[in-house]
Coordinates of C-alpha atoms in Angstrom, one line a residue:
R1 CA 212.1 292.2 201.2
G2 CA 209.8 289.4 202.2
E3 CA 210.1 287.5 198.9
R4 CA 210.5 283.7 199.0
E5 CA 213.3 282.2 197.0
K6 CA 212.2 279.7 194.4
F7 CA 213.3 276.1 195.0
L8 CA 212.6 272.7 193.5
S9 CA 210.2 270.6 195.5
P10 CA 212.1 267.8 197.4
V11 CA 209.6 265.3 196.2
I12 CA 210.1 266.3 192.5
Y13 CA 213.8 266.5 193.0
F14 CA 214.1 263.0 194.6
F15 CA 211.8 261.3 192.1
S16 CA 213.5 263.0 189.1
L17 CA 216.9 261.7 190.3
L18 CA 215.4 258.3 191.0
T19 CA 214.1 258.2 187.4
I20 CA 217.5 259.4 186.0
E21 CA 219.3 256.7 188.1
Y22 CA 216.9 254.1 186.8
I23 CA 217.3 255.1 183.1
V24 CA 221.1 255.3 183.4
T25 CA 221.5 251.9 185.2
T26 CA 219.1 250.3 182.7
L27 CA 220.7 251.7 179.6
T28 CA 224.3 250.9 180.7
G29 CA 223.2 247.3 181.6
Y30 CA 224.2 247.7 185.3
R31 CA 220.7 246.9 186.5
D32 CA 220.6 243.6 184.6
F33 CA 224.2 242.8 185.7
Y34 CA 223.3 243.5 189.3
L35 CA 220.2 241.3 189.1
E36 CA 222.2 238.5 187.4
V37 CA 224.8 238.5 190.1
Q38 CA 222.2 238.5 192.9
L39 CA 220.4 235.6 191.2
L40 CA 223.6 233.6 191.0
Q41 CA 224.2 234.2 194.7
V42 CA 220.7 233.0 195.5
Q43 CA 221.2 229.9 193.3
E44 CA 224.5 229.1 194.9
A45 CA 222.9 229.5 198.4
F46 CA 220.0 227.1 197.6
G47 CA 221.9 224.9 195.1
D48 CA 223.6 223.0 197.9
Q49 CA 220.4 222.1 199.6
E50 CA 219.9 218.4 199.4
S51 CA 216.4 218.6 200.8
L52 CA 215.2 220.6 197.8
S53 CA 214.5 219.3 194.3
E54 CA 215.8 221.1 191.2
V55 CA 212.2 222.3 190.5
E56 CA 212.0 223.7 194.0
I57 CA 215.4 225.4 193.7
E58 CA 214.4 226.9 190.4
F59 CA 211.1 228.1 191.9
V60 CA 213.0 229.8 194.8
V61 CA 215.5 231.5 192.5
D62 CA 212.7 232.8 190.2
R63 CA 210.7 234.2 193.1
M64 CA 213.7 235.7 194.8
G65 CA 214.6 237.2 191.4
A66 CA 211.2 238.8 191.2
F67 CA 211.5 240.1 194.7
I68 CA 215.0 241.6 194.1
Q69 CA 213.8 243.1 190.8
F70 CA 210.9 244.7 192.6
I71 CA 213.1 246.2 195.3
L72 CA 215.5 247.6 192.6
S73 CA 212.6 249.0 190.5
E74 CA 211.4 252.5 190.7
M75 CA 208.1 251.3 192.0
G76 CA 209.8 249.3 194.7
Q77 CA 211.8 252.3 195.8
K78 CA 208.7 254.5 195.9
L79 CA 206.4 252.0 197.6
L80 CA 208.6 250.2 200.0
M81 CA 212.0 251.8 200.6
L82 CA 211.1 255.5 200.7
P83 CA 208.3 255.3 203.3
I84 CA 210.5 253.3 205.6
M85 CA 213.4 255.7 205.2
L86 CA 211.2 258.7 205.9
L87 CA 209.7 257.0 209.0
L88 CA 213.2 256.1 210.2
V89 CA 214.5 259.6 209.7
S90 CA 211.6 261.0 211.7
L91 CA 212.1 258.5 214.5
I92 CA 215.8 258.8 214.8
Y93 CA 215.9 262.6 214.5
I94 CA 212.7 263.2 216.6
N95 CA 214.5 265.3 219.2
Q96 CA 215.8 267.7 216.6
K97 CA 212.3 269.4 216.5
K98 CA 212.1 269.7 212.7
G99 CA 208.8 267.7 212.5
F100 CA 207.9 265.1 209.9
K101 CA 207.9 267.7 207.1
G102 CA 211.3 269.1 207.9
N103 CA 212.8 265.6 208.4
S104 CA 211.2 264.5 205.1
W105 CA 212.6 267.4 203.2
L106 CA 216.1 266.7 204.4
A107 CA 215.7 263.0 203.6
L108 CA 214.4 263.6 200.1
Y109 CA 217.0 266.2 199.2
A110 CA 219.8 264.2 200.8
F111 CA 218.8 260.9 199.2
G112 CA 218.4 262.7 195.9
H113 CA 221.9 264.0 196.2
V114 CA 223.1 260.5 197.1
K115 CA 221.6 259.2 193.9
L116 CA 223.4 262.0 192.0
L117 CA 226.7 261.2 193.7
T118 CA 226.5 257.4 193.3
I119 CA 225.3 257.2 189.7
P120 CA 228.8 257.5 188.3
F121 CA 230.0 254.5 190.3
T122 CA 227.6 252.3 188.4
F123 CA 229.8 252.7 185.3
L124 CA 232.7 251.0 187.1
W125 CA 231.3 247.6 186.3
L126 CA 232.0 248.3 182.6
V127 CA 235.7 248.3 183.4
G128 CA 235.5 245.1 185.5
V129 CA 235.2 246.4 189.0
P130 CA 233.4 243.7 191.1
L131 CA 229.9 244.5 192.2
F132 CA 230.9 244.2 195.8
Y133 CA 233.3 247.1 195.5
I134 CA 230.8 249.3 193.6
G135 CA 228.2 248.7 196.3
L136 CA 230.7 249.4 199.0
I137 CA 231.9 252.6 197.5
S138 CA 228.3 253.8 196.9
F139 CA 227.4 252.8 200.5
I140 CA 230.3 254.7 202.0
V141 CA 229.6 257.8 199.9
S142 CA 225.9 257.7 200.9
I143 CA 226.8 257.4 204.6
L144 CA 229.3 260.2 204.5
Y145 CA 226.9 262.5 202.6
W146 CA 224.1 261.7 205.0
I147 CA 226.3 262.6 208.0
Y148 CA 227.3 265.8 206.3
A149 CA 223.8 266.8 205.4
S150 CA 222.3 265.9 208.8
K151 CA 225.1 267.8 210.6
A152 CA 224.4 270.9 208.6
F153 CA 220.6 270.7 208.7
Y154 CA 220.2 269.9 212.4
N155 CA 223.3 271.9 213.5
L156 CA 224.8 268.8 215.2
S157 CA 228.3 268.3 216.5
A158 CA 230.4 266.1 214.3
L159 CA 230.4 263.3 216.8
R160 CA 226.6 263.4 217.2
A161 CA 226.1 263.6 213.4
I162 CA 228.3 260.5 212.9
F163 CA 226.5 258.6 215.7
M164 CA 223.0 259.4 214.5
G165 CA 223.9 258.8 210.8
L166 CA 225.4 255.4 211.6
L167 CA 222.3 254.6 213.8
F168 CA 220.1 255.6 210.8
Y169 CA 222.0 253.4 208.4
L170 CA 222.2 250.5 210.8
S171 CA 218.5 250.6 211.4
Y172 CA 217.8 250.8 207.7
L173 CA 220.0 247.8 207.0
L174 CA 218.4 245.8 209.8
I175 CA 214.9 246.5 208.6
F176 CA 215.6 245.6 205.0
T177 CA 217.5 242.5 206.1
F178 CA 214.4 241.5 208.1
I179 CA 212.2 242.2 205.1
G180 CA 214.5 240.2 202.8
G181 CA 214.5 237.4 205.4
L182 CA 210.7 237.4 205.5
A183 CA 210.5 237.3 201.8
G184 CA 213.0 234.5 201.6
A185 CA 211.2 232.5 204.2
Y186 CA 207.9 233.0 202.5
I187 CA 209.3 232.0 199.2
G188 CA 211.1 229.0 200.7
F189 CA 208.0 227.7 202.5
T190 CA 205.8 228.2 199.4
A191 CA 208.4 226.2 197.3
V192 CA 208.3 223.3 199.8
F193 CA 204.6 223.2 200.4
D194 CA 203.3 223.8 196.9

């Protein structure tokens, strides 16, 4: 009859679930636990450096902690991670002819669903599941859901959806490894030259 169905804006949907995830992980203590484990790993990595003094090591750990906290924060996800993810989706799926808007809608809905699917895994730390396994389970679930969603949205074959989904996640990991490396190098150099 020409009537449009009502739907929730993908932007509102994603940011609502991002907020819910932030609240749940903060109230359960998972966010603090995650940050503490990451800081211990940074401290272990720099603790063996004979060329750095204790003050320099403490400086590096504090700065890396601030960087990790920013990346994990709602603001870090909105300002840094989301724009990069949207750009990557548009570049990797450029031949699917959905345009930036269509690609962004898929990404926002799919990443919102991923948040919804992975929030329950954050409770596993309360029963002693190591952080590595929680992250691994969440990562696998997010990849599988992304492959499923992109296959349905773009009408891809299973093999093509798997290839493009893995390409997306590999690109995402490489970019954020590079960003983390740049941040680490900057923090390390400022510790040494200050």
